[in-house]
Amino acid sequence: MQLPPSPLNFLLLLITLSLPLAPHAAAQSGASPSQNAAFIRELRARVPALSPTPDPLGTDREKLEAGREYAYPEYFSESIAAARRSENDYSDYVGQYQTGRSYFSPWVRGYEAPAKQENGASKWSLGTAMQWEAEYNSQTLGGGDLWILSSYLLLDGTYQIDASQKLTLAGGIGVNLLTEEREYISDSLATELGLTVLPGTSLTYDLDLGDVHVTLYDRPSLRTNLSTPIFQNDLGIAINWAFRPQWDWTLNYTLTTVRRLSTQRGNDFLGVDFGANTDATRHTINSTVIHQISQSWSAGFEVSYINDDTSDDFWPLRSLMQGWNAGFLTVWEINTRSSLNLAAGYQKLDFDRPDYINGWLPSLGAILSLAPPIYLSAQDVSKPYYSLTYTAKINDRIGHEFAMGFESNLDPYANANSSHYVNYGVTAQVWRGGQLTVSSYAENSHADDEGNGGGLNYESEMSRYGIDLHLSQQITPAVTVGAGYSYRQQTVDNHGDFAEEIQPAVNNPRLHQQGLGANVSYAISSNMQVRLDYQMLATDGSDFNGISPGQTSTQHRVAVSLRLQF
């Protein structure tokens, strides 16, 4: 690869790459206190004076995440591995496991950061890689089987403008070629080509002024693997001020724009095709004050405000929402191998009742507008929240992490949902070259108004739990093999006026899923690697109470990828 000949050219490269992404960046959900707090922690970690403590798991973090890769719901259209509390955030993967992700990095889910190449005494460094993928999937979100050919450009670079200013780019941009047509861009531009911007792709600018640190950021996400392609854009600014010794204040503002790129419809019911809330403009303000009480213990107070304006052309369950949360948080670095994060407070979400609901009539090619039923109310949410995470490295061979919490979030099919969640993961080097990872989760989520969107969409209360096992073995320095097994179950308890009057038999549907997977990777050279994957997902809908016998199915996925580091 021919590297840019000067820092100016590198800066121009960063700007050029960011231009197509600016209208649609991505970020945290805004309404989620746990995700807001994690986002602020990551922003504070960018401040040199705060000296953030390294992750206690160290290199085991990557091993834990790699051991959970077969739990990703993106791979299968029928997967029930998604977390309902995260479904309104299109900028991130919606798996059940709470921690491990980075808001300013796409280097998860099989995508690794390319090694940076330093340019001597210059102020910039850049890592570049190409990753090509060929996948056969027997049952996709659009229906039927198809081949997907993908090509991704992966970039990881920094430009140190001067001692106090730095630009950072981390991202992956891909083009997907499908064997049958999908409306990925718009009805007027139906094409087999789909563009993907990996969640976590970001362009950031940091300015350090001593006691004040400023971060400007833009995070794009384009998810073409959803049933309806979604752009989400997060554009924001964060200011950290060390206003006195051992005290600092972080103030963050984020403008989130969510746009559905296709007008194709979904959720056909009784001949009327209803769709979920997607198009939205969201303003989020976060304020956090932290006191470093001792070298190992810090505590503080957090306040967040969110204003969400959903403007969908059909099924607007809400038109405007305002909300806030306030509480305390503390971090205890127990020792160099373990840490405890705890946050708790109160959360309030206020919704406006919509003036109408719209449904798409495919037979007429028209939108049907209806007055909202009495039970489609705009019930507000006023509840406490908490989150707890314990991370520890037990010894040189074993690391584990436990997370649990309760909070309310926006819901794409209702106003909001409130969820209890708990998940645990442990990864261990069981013998030389062998890595075993065991993870499990449970989530209980319900719509806050049983006659609201939950009742209309048969999702008043949903329980999900599962376990994921993965074993990898390094055969030689160049060859690694892996195998995994997953089991998960979903139960839905429907109630509310609509469910009881229109479809009373829908109560207590239950799905069981089992997944198997195997992979082998081979390093052809230090700059080139190839990987082969096979995965199978079997869905048993025999307990689905007779309403959807088609839920019993088996889905297969075969993928081969080639990565070239420049």
Coordinates of C-alpha atoms in Angstrom, one line a residue:
M1 CA 0.0 0.0 0.0
Q2 CA 1.3 3.5 -0.8
L3 CA 0.8 5.6 2.3
P4 CA -0.2 9.3 2.1
P5 CA 2.9 11.4 1.4
S6 CA 2.2 14.1 4.0
P7 CA 0.1 14.8 7.1
L8 CA -2.0 17.2 5.0
N9 CA -2.9 14.4 2.6
F10 CA -3.8 12.1 5.5
L11 CA -6.1 14.8 6.9
L12 CA -7.8 15.1 3.5
L13 CA -8.1 11.4 3.4
L14 CA -10.0 11.4 6.7
I15 CA -12.3 14.2 5.7
T16 CA -13.0 12.5 2.3
L17 CA -13.9 9.2 3.9
S18 CA -16.2 10.9 6.4
L19 CA -18.2 12.9 3.9
P20 CA -20.6 10.2 2.7
L21 CA -21.2 9.2 6.3
A22 CA -22.0 12.6 7.9
P23 CA -25.8 12.6 7.3
H24 CA -26.2 9.4 9.3
A25 CA -23.9 8.7 12.3
A26 CA -24.8 6.6 15.2
A27 CA -24.7 6.4 19.0
Q28 CA -26.1 5.2 22.3
S29 CA -29.9 4.7 22.6
G30 CA -30.3 7.8 24.7
A31 CA -33.1 6.5 26.9
S32 CA -31.0 3.8 28.5
P33 CA -29.2 4.9 31.7
S34 CA -26.7 2.0 31.6
Q35 CA -25.7 2.8 28.0
N36 CA -25.5 6.5 28.7
A37 CA -23.2 5.8 31.6
A38 CA -21.0 3.5 29.6
F39 CA -20.8 6.1 26.8
I40 CA -19.7 8.8 29.3
R41 CA -17.1 6.4 30.8
E42 CA -15.7 6.0 27.3
L43 CA -15.6 9.7 26.7
R44 CA -13.8 10.3 30.0
A45 CA -11.3 7.6 29.1
R46 CA -10.2 9.9 26.2
V47 CA -9.0 12.6 28.7
P48 CA -5.3 12.1 29.3
A49 CA -5.3 13.7 32.8
L50 CA -7.8 11.2 34.1
S51 CA -5.6 8.1 33.5
P52 CA -8.3 5.5 33.0
T53 CA -7.7 2.1 34.6
P54 CA -7.1 -0.7 32.1
D55 CA -9.8 -3.4 31.6
P56 CA -9.2 -6.0 34.3
L57 CA -9.8 -8.7 31.7
G58 CA -6.9 -7.5 29.5
T59 CA -6.5 -9.8 26.5
D60 CA -9.3 -12.0 27.9
R61 CA -11.8 -9.4 26.7
E62 CA -11.2 -10.3 23.1
K63 CA -11.4 -14.0 23.9
L64 CA -14.7 -13.6 25.8
E65 CA -16.2 -11.7 22.9
A66 CA -14.9 -14.2 20.3
G67 CA -16.4 -17.0 22.3
R68 CA -19.8 -15.3 22.0
E69 CA -19.8 -14.8 18.3
Y70 CA -22.4 -17.5 17.6
A71 CA -24.8 -15.6 19.8
Y72 CA -25.0 -12.7 17.4
P73 CA -28.7 -12.4 16.2
E74 CA -27.6 -10.7 12.9
Y75 CA -26.6 -14.0 11.3
F76 CA -30.1 -15.5 11.3
S77 CA -33.4 -14.0 10.4
E78 CA -35.2 -16.3 12.9
S79 CA -32.9 -15.7 15.8
I80 CA -34.4 -14.9 19.2
A81 CA -30.9 -13.9 20.6
A82 CA -31.6 -10.1 20.4
A83 CA -32.1 -8.0 23.6
R84 CA -35.5 -6.3 23.5
R85 CA -34.1 -3.5 25.6
S86 CA -31.8 -2.6 22.7
E87 CA -34.0 -3.0 19.7
N88 CA -34.7 0.7 19.3
D89 CA -31.0 1.5 18.8
Y90 CA -29.9 0.7 15.2
S91 CA -26.3 1.9 15.7
D92 CA -25.2 -1.3 17.5
Y93 CA -25.5 -5.0 17.5
V94 CA -28.5 -6.0 19.7
G95 CA -27.1 -9.1 21.4
Q96 CA -28.0 -9.9 25.0
Y97 CA -24.5 -9.5 26.5
Q98 CA -24.3 -6.0 28.1
T99 CA -20.6 -5.2 28.2
G100 CA -17.6 -5.5 26.0
R101 CA -18.5 -3.1 23.2
S102 CA -16.9 0.2 22.4
Y103 CA -18.9 3.1 21.0
F104 CA -16.0 4.4 19.0
S105 CA -14.7 1.2 17.6
P106 CA -16.2 -1.4 15.1
W107 CA -13.6 -4.0 16.0
V108 CA -16.0 -6.7 17.2
R109 CA -18.0 -9.5 15.5
G110 CA -15.2 -10.9 13.5
Y111 CA -13.7 -7.5 12.3
E112 CA -10.2 -6.8 13.7
A113 CA -8.4 -3.5 13.7
P114 CA -5.7 -3.4 11.0
A115 CA -2.2 -2.9 12.4
K116 CA -1.2 0.8 12.2
Q117 CA 1.9 1.7 10.1
E118 CA 3.9 4.5 11.5
N119 CA 5.4 7.0 9.1
G120 CA 8.7 7.7 10.8
A121 CA 8.7 11.0 12.7
S122 CA 5.4 12.0 11.1
K123 CA 2.3 12.8 13.2
W124 CA 0.1 10.2 11.6
S125 CA -0.3 6.5 11.5
L126 CA -2.7 4.4 9.5
G127 CA -3.8 0.8 9.3
T128 CA -5.7 -0.5 6.3
A129 CA -7.1 -3.9 5.4
M130 CA -9.6 -5.4 2.9
Q131 CA -11.9 -8.2 3.9
W132 CA -13.9 -10.2 1.4
E133 CA -16.7 -12.5 2.4
A134 CA -18.9 -15.0 0.5
E135 CA -21.9 -16.3 2.4
Y136 CA -24.7 -18.7 1.6
N137 CA -27.8 -18.3 3.9
S138 CA -30.7 -20.6 3.6
Q139 CA -33.3 -18.2 5.0
T140 CA -32.8 -14.5 5.0
L141 CA -34.9 -11.6 6.3
G142 CA -36.2 -10.9 2.8
G143 CA -37.4 -14.6 2.5
G144 CA -35.7 -17.5 0.7
D145 CA -32.1 -18.4 0.3
L146 CA -29.4 -16.4 -1.3
W147 CA -25.7 -15.8 -1.7
I148 CA -24.2 -12.6 -0.3
L149 CA -20.8 -11.4 -1.6
S150 CA -19.3 -8.6 0.5
S151 CA -16.2 -6.5 0.3
Y152 CA -15.1 -4.3 3.3
L153 CA -12.5 -1.6 3.6
L154 CA -11.2 -1.4 7.2
L155 CA -9.4 1.7 8.4
D156 CA -7.8 2.5 11.8
G157 CA -5.8 5.8 11.8
T158 CA -4.8 8.8 13.9
Y159 CA -3.4 12.2 13.0
Q160 CA -1.7 14.1 15.8
I161 CA -2.2 17.7 14.7
D162 CA -0.1 19.0 17.6
A163 CA 0.5 18.3 21.2
S164 CA -3.1 19.1 22.1
Q165 CA -5.2 18.1 19.0
K166 CA -5.8 14.7 17.5
L167 CA -8.0 13.2 14.8
T168 CA -9.0 9.6 15.0
L169 CA -10.7 7.4 12.4
A170 CA -11.9 3.8 13.0
G171 CA -14.3 2.2 10.6
G172 CA -15.5 -0.3 8.2
I173 CA -17.4 0.3 5.0
G174 CA -18.7 -2.6 2.9
V175 CA -20.6 -3.3 -0.3
N176 CA -22.9 -6.4 -0.4
L177 CA -23.9 -8.1 -3.7
L178 CA -27.0 -10.2 -3.4
T179 CA -28.2 -12.9 -5.7
E180 CA -31.7 -11.5 -5.7
E181 CA -33.1 -8.0 -5.6
R182 CA -33.5 -6.2 -2.3
E183 CA -34.8 -2.6 -1.8
Y184 CA -31.8 -1.4 0.1
I185 CA -31.8 2.2 -1.0
S186 CA -35.3 3.2 -2.1
D187 CA -38.2 2.1 -4.2
S188 CA -36.8 4.1 -7.1
L189 CA -33.4 2.6 -6.8
A190 CA -34.1 -1.1 -6.2
T191 CA -30.8 -2.9 -6.6
E192 CA -28.8 -6.0 -5.7
L193 CA -26.1 -3.8 -4.2
G194 CA -26.3 -2.9 -0.5
L195 CA -24.0 -0.6 1.4
T196 CA -23.0 -1.4 5.0
V197 CA -21.3 0.9 7.5
L198 CA -20.2 -1.2 10.5
P199 CA -21.6 -0.1 13.9
G200 CA -18.9 1.7 15.8
T201 CA -17.4 3.4 12.7
S202 CA -16.4 6.8 14.0
L203 CA -14.5 10.0 13.2
T204 CA -13.4 11.9 16.4
Y205 CA -11.5 15.1 17.1
D206 CA -10.0 15.6 20.5
L207 CA -8.7 18.9 21.9
D208 CA -6.9 19.0 25.2
L209 CA -6.6 22.3 27.0
G210 CA -5.3 21.2 30.3
D211 CA -8.3 21.3 32.7
V212 CA -10.7 21.2 29.8
H213 CA -10.9 18.4 27.2
V214 CA -13.3 18.6 24.1
T215 CA -14.3 15.7 21.9
L216 CA -16.3 16.1 18.7
Y217 CA -17.6 12.9 17.2
D218 CA -19.6 11.4 14.4
R219 CA -20.6 7.8 14.3
P220 CA -22.3 6.3 11.2
S221 CA -24.2 3.1 11.0
L222 CA -26.0 1.6 8.0
R223 CA -27.6 -1.8 8.7
T224 CA -28.6 -3.5 5.5
N225 CA -29.0 -6.8 7.3
L226 CA -32.2 -5.7 8.9
S227 CA -35.6 -6.4 7.3
T228 CA -35.8 -2.6 6.6
P229 CA -32.4 -0.9 6.0
I230 CA -31.7 1.7 8.6
F231 CA -29.4 4.7 8.8
Q232 CA -28.7 6.0 12.2
N233 CA -26.5 9.0 12.7
D234 CA -24.9 10.4 15.9
L235 CA -23.3 13.7 15.8
G236 CA -22.1 15.2 19.1
I237 CA -19.8 17.2 21.4
A238 CA -18.5 16.3 24.9
I239 CA -16.7 18.6 27.2
N240 CA -14.8 17.4 30.3
W241 CA -13.8 20.0 32.9
A242 CA -11.5 19.3 35.9
F243 CA -13.0 22.1 37.9
R244 CA -11.0 21.3 41.1
P245 CA -8.5 18.6 42.2
Q246 CA -10.1 15.1 42.1
W247 CA -13.3 16.4 40.7
D248 CA -14.4 16.5 37.0
W249 CA -17.6 17.3 35.1
T250 CA -18.5 15.8 31.7
L251 CA -21.3 17.4 29.6
N252 CA -22.3 15.7 26.4
Y253 CA -24.8 16.6 23.6
T254 CA -25.8 14.1 20.9
L255 CA -28.0 14.7 17.9
T256 CA -29.3 11.3 16.6
T257 CA -31.0 11.0 13.3
V258 CA -32.7 7.7 12.3
R259 CA -34.0 7.1 8.8
R260 CA -35.6 4.1 7.1
L261 CA -34.1 3.8 3.6
S262 CA -36.8 1.7 2.0
T263 CA -40.6 2.0 2.0
Q264 CA -41.1 -1.7 1.9
R265 CA -43.6 -2.8 4.5
G266 CA -43.6 -5.3 7.2
N267 CA -45.8 -6.9 10.0
D268 CA -48.8 -7.9 7.8
F269 CA -51.8 -8.4 10.1
L270 CA -55.4 -9.0 9.1
G271 CA -54.6 -7.8 5.5
V272 CA -53.2 -4.5 6.8
D273 CA -49.4 -4.1 6.7
F274 CA -48.1 -2.2 9.8
G275 CA -44.6 -1.1 10.3
A276 CA -42.5 -0.2 13.3
N277 CA -41.3 3.3 14.4
T278 CA -38.0 4.0 12.8
D279 CA -37.7 7.5 11.5
A280 CA -36.8 9.8 14.4
T281 CA -34.8 12.8 15.5
R282 CA -33.4 12.5 19.0
H283 CA -31.6 15.0 21.2
T284 CA -29.7 13.7 24.2
I285 CA -27.9 15.7 27.0
N286 CA -25.8 13.9 29.6
S287 CA -24.2 15.5 32.6
T288 CA -21.9 13.6 35.0
V289 CA -19.9 14.8 38.0
I290 CA -17.2 12.4 39.3
H291 CA -15.2 12.7 42.5
Q292 CA -12.1 10.5 42.7
I293 CA -12.3 9.7 46.4
S294 CA -9.2 7.5 46.5
Q295 CA -6.9 5.8 44.0
S296 CA -9.3 2.9 43.8
W297 CA -12.7 4.4 44.4
S298 CA -14.7 7.1 42.6
A299 CA -18.3 8.2 42.8
G300 CA -20.6 10.7 41.2
F301 CA -24.0 11.9 40.1
E302 CA -25.5 11.6 36.6
V303 CA -28.4 13.3 34.9
S304 CA -29.6 12.7 31.3
Y305 CA -32.4 14.3 29.2
I306 CA -33.8 13.0 26.0
N307 CA -36.2 14.4 23.5
D308 CA -37.4 11.9 20.8
D309 CA -39.5 13.0 17.9
T310 CA -40.8 10.0 15.9
S311 CA -42.2 11.0 12.5
D312 CA -43.1 7.8 10.7
D313 CA -45.4 7.7 7.7
F314 CA -47.2 4.7 9.2
W315 CA -48.0 3.3 12.6
P316 CA -46.8 6.3 14.8
L317 CA -47.4 4.8 18.2
R318 CA -45.8 7.9 19.6
S319 CA -45.2 11.4 18.2
L320 CA -43.1 13.0 20.8
M321 CA -41.4 11.8 23.9
Q322 CA -39.4 13.6 26.6
G323 CA -37.6 11.9 29.4
W324 CA -34.9 12.1 32.0
N325 CA -33.0 10.0 34.5
A326 CA -31.0 11.0 37.5
G327 CA -29.0 8.9 39.9
F328 CA -25.6 8.1 41.4
L329 CA -22.8 5.9 40.1
T330 CA -19.6 4.5 41.6
V331 CA -16.6 2.5 40.5
W332 CA -14.5 0.5 42.9
E333 CA -11.2 -0.9 41.5
I334 CA -10.9 -3.7 44.0
N335 CA -7.4 -4.5 42.8
T336 CA -5.5 -4.7 39.6
R337 CA -7.5 -7.8 38.6
S338 CA -11.1 -6.8 39.5
S339 CA -13.5 -3.9 39.4
L340 CA -17.1 -3.2 40.3
N341 CA -19.4 -0.7 38.6
L342 CA -22.7 0.3 40.2
A343 CA -25.3 2.9 39.2
A344 CA -28.9 3.5 40.4
G345 CA -31.5 6.2 40.2
Y346 CA -34.9 7.2 38.9
Q347 CA -36.2 7.4 35.3
K348 CA -39.2 9.2 33.8
L349 CA -40.4 9.0 30.2
D350 CA -43.4 11.1 29.0
F351 CA -45.2 10.3 25.8
D352 CA -47.7 12.2 23.6
R353 CA -50.7 10.2 22.3
P354 CA -50.7 10.0 18.5
D355 CA -53.5 11.6 16.5
Y356 CA -53.7 8.6 14.1
I357 CA -52.3 5.3 13.2
N358 CA -51.5 4.3 9.6
G359 CA -51.5 0.9 8.0
W360 CA -50.4 -0.1 4.5
L361 CA -52.9 -1.9 2.3
P362 CA -50.9 -3.9 -0.3
S363 CA -53.9 -4.8 -2.4
L364 CA -54.8 -1.1 -2.8
G365 CA -51.3 0.3 -2.7
A366 CA -52.5 2.9 -0.2
I367 CA -52.1 4.0 3.4
L368 CA -55.1 3.5 5.7
S369 CA -55.4 6.1 8.5
L370 CA -57.3 5.2 11.6
A371 CA -58.2 7.0 14.8
P372 CA -56.2 5.4 17.6
P373 CA -58.3 3.1 19.9
I374 CA -59.0 4.2 23.4
Y375 CA -56.5 1.6 24.7
L376 CA -53.7 3.0 22.5
S377 CA -52.8 5.5 25.2
A378 CA -49.6 7.4 25.9
Q379 CA -49.0 6.0 29.3
D380 CA -45.9 7.5 30.9
V381 CA -43.1 5.6 32.6
S382 CA -41.8 6.5 36.1
K383 CA -39.6 3.8 37.5
P384 CA -36.3 3.3 39.3
Y385 CA -33.3 1.8 37.4
Y386 CA -30.0 0.2 38.4
S387 CA -27.0 -1.6 36.7
L388 CA -24.2 -3.6 38.2
T389 CA -21.1 -5.0 36.5
Y390 CA -18.4 -7.1 38.2
T391 CA -15.3 -7.9 36.1
A392 CA -12.4 -10.0 37.3
K393 CA -9.3 -11.9 36.2
I394 CA -9.3 -14.9 38.5
N395 CA -5.8 -16.0 37.5
D396 CA -3.6 -15.9 34.5
R397 CA -5.8 -18.4 32.7
I398 CA -9.4 -17.5 33.7
G399 CA -11.4 -14.3 33.4
H400 CA -15.1 -13.7 34.0
E401 CA -17.7 -10.9 34.0
F402 CA -21.2 -10.6 35.5
A403 CA -23.8 -7.9 34.7
M404 CA -27.3 -7.3 35.8
G405 CA -29.8 -4.4 35.9
F406 CA -33.3 -3.0 35.4
E407 CA -34.2 -0.1 33.1
S408 CA -36.7 1.3 30.7
N409 CA -36.0 1.9 27.0
L410 CA -37.8 3.1 23.9
D411 CA -39.4 0.3 21.9
P412 CA -39.8 0.2 18.1
Y413 CA -43.2 -1.5 18.4
A414 CA -44.5 0.3 21.5
N415 CA -43.8 3.4 23.4
A416 CA -41.3 1.8 25.8
N417 CA -40.4 -1.4 27.5
S418 CA -38.9 -2.1 31.0
S419 CA -36.5 -4.9 31.3
H420 CA -34.7 -7.0 34.0
Y421 CA -31.5 -8.5 32.6
V422 CA -28.7 -10.6 33.8
N423 CA -25.7 -12.2 32.0
Y424 CA -22.5 -13.9 32.8
G425 CA -19.5 -15.0 30.9
V426 CA -16.3 -16.9 31.7
T427 CA -13.4 -17.7 29.5
A428 CA -10.5 -20.0 30.4
Q429 CA -7.4 -21.4 28.8
V430 CA -8.2 -25.1 29.6
W431 CA -5.0 -26.5 28.1
R432 CA -2.2 -25.3 25.8
G433 CA -3.8 -23.5 22.9
G434 CA -7.3 -24.4 24.0
Q435 CA -9.8 -21.6 25.0
L436 CA -13.2 -22.5 26.5
T437 CA -15.9 -19.8 26.8
V438 CA -19.3 -20.2 28.6
S439 CA -21.9 -17.4 28.6
S440 CA -25.5 -17.3 29.7
Y441 CA -28.2 -14.6 29.9
A442 CA -31.8 -14.0 30.9
E443 CA -34.1 -11.0 30.1
N444 CA -37.6 -10.3 31.2
S445 CA -39.2 -7.3 29.3
H446 CA -42.7 -5.9 29.2
A447 CA -44.4 -3.0 27.6
D448 CA -45.3 -0.3 30.2
D449 CA -48.9 0.0 28.9
E450 CA -50.4 -3.4 28.4
G451 CA -53.0 -1.9 26.0
N452 CA -50.3 0.0 24.1
G453 CA -48.1 -1.2 21.3
G454 CA -47.3 -4.4 23.2
G455 CA -50.9 -5.5 23.0
L456 CA -51.2 -4.5 19.4
N457 CA -48.1 -6.4 18.5
Y458 CA -48.5 -9.4 20.8
E459 CA -45.4 -8.4 22.9
S460 CA -46.9 -7.3 26.2
E461 CA -44.3 -9.4 28.2
M462 CA -41.4 -11.3 26.8
S463 CA -38.9 -13.6 28.6
R464 CA -35.7 -14.8 26.9
Y465 CA -32.8 -16.9 28.3
G466 CA -30.0 -18.8 26.7
I467 CA -26.5 -20.3 27.0
D468 CA -23.6 -20.2 24.6
L469 CA -20.6 -22.5 24.6
H470 CA -17.5 -22.1 22.5
L471 CA -14.2 -24.0 22.3
S472 CA -11.3 -22.9 20.2
Q473 CA -8.0 -24.7 19.6
Q474 CA -4.8 -23.4 18.1
I475 CA -3.5 -26.4 16.1
T476 CA -0.4 -24.7 14.8
P477 CA 0.8 -21.1 14.8
A478 CA -1.1 -20.6 11.5
V479 CA -4.2 -22.8 12.1
T480 CA -7.0 -22.4 14.6
V481 CA -10.3 -24.3 14.8
G482 CA -13.4 -23.6 16.8
A483 CA -16.8 -25.1 17.6
G484 CA -19.9 -23.7 19.4
Y485 CA -23.3 -24.7 20.7
S486 CA -26.2 -22.4 21.7
Y487 CA -29.6 -23.0 23.3
R488 CA -32.2 -20.3 23.9
Q489 CA -35.9 -20.0 24.7
Q490 CA -38.4 -17.2 24.3
T491 CA -41.8 -17.0 26.0
V492 CA -44.4 -14.3 25.3
D493 CA -47.3 -13.5 27.6
N494 CA -49.8 -11.4 25.8
H495 CA -52.4 -9.3 27.5
G496 CA -54.2 -6.1 26.8
D497 CA -57.5 -5.2 25.1
F498 CA -56.4 -5.8 21.5
A499 CA -54.8 -9.2 22.2
E500 CA -57.7 -10.4 24.2
E501 CA -60.5 -9.2 21.9
I502 CA -58.9 -9.9 18.5
Q503 CA -56.7 -12.9 19.1
P504 CA -57.1 -14.5 22.5
A505 CA -55.3 -17.7 21.5
V506 CA -52.0 -15.8 21.2
N507 CA -51.2 -16.1 24.9
N508 CA -48.0 -17.9 26.0
P509 CA -46.3 -18.7 22.6
R510 CA -42.9 -20.3 23.2
L511 CA -40.0 -20.8 20.9
H512 CA -36.9 -23.0 21.4
Q513 CA -33.8 -22.7 19.4
Q514 CA -30.6 -24.7 19.2
G515 CA -27.5 -23.6 17.3
L516 CA -24.3 -25.4 16.2
G517 CA -21.3 -23.9 14.6
A518 CA -17.7 -24.7 13.5
N519 CA -14.9 -22.6 12.0
V520 CA -11.3 -23.0 10.9
S521 CA -8.9 -20.1 10.2
Y522 CA -5.6 -20.2 8.5
A523 CA -2.9 -17.5 8.4
I524 CA -1.4 -17.7 4.9
S525 CA 1.1 -15.0 6.0
S526 CA 1.3 -12.3 8.6
N527 CA -0.8 -10.0 6.3
M528 CA -3.3 -12.6 4.9
Q529 CA -5.8 -14.8 6.7
V530 CA -8.7 -17.0 5.4
R531 CA -11.6 -18.4 7.5
L532 CA -14.4 -20.8 6.9
D533 CA -17.6 -20.9 9.0
Y534 CA -20.6 -23.2 9.2
Q535 CA -23.6 -22.4 11.4
M536 CA -27.0 -24.1 11.9
L537 CA -30.0 -22.7 13.7
A538 CA -33.0 -25.0 14.5
T539 CA -36.2 -23.3 15.7
D540 CA -38.9 -25.4 17.4
G541 CA -42.2 -23.6 17.4
S542 CA -44.3 -26.6 18.5
D543 CA -45.3 -24.8 21.7
F544 CA -46.4 -21.7 19.7
N545 CA -50.0 -22.3 20.6
G546 CA -51.0 -23.1 17.1
I547 CA -50.9 -19.6 15.7
S548 CA -47.7 -19.9 13.6
P549 CA -46.8 -23.5 12.7
G550 CA -44.2 -22.1 10.2
Q551 CA -42.0 -21.1 13.1
T552 CA -40.5 -24.6 13.1
S553 CA -37.6 -24.4 10.8
T554 CA -33.9 -25.1 10.3
Q555 CA -31.6 -22.4 8.9
H556 CA -28.0 -22.9 7.6
R557 CA -25.2 -20.5 7.0
V558 CA -21.9 -21.1 5.3
A559 CA -19.3 -18.3 4.9
V560 CA -15.7 -17.9 3.8
S561 CA -13.7 -14.8 4.3
L562 CA -10.3 -13.5 3.2
R563 CA -8.5 -10.7 4.9
L564 CA -5.6 -8.8 3.5
Q565 CA -3.6 -6.3 5.6
F566 CA -1.8 -3.6 3.6

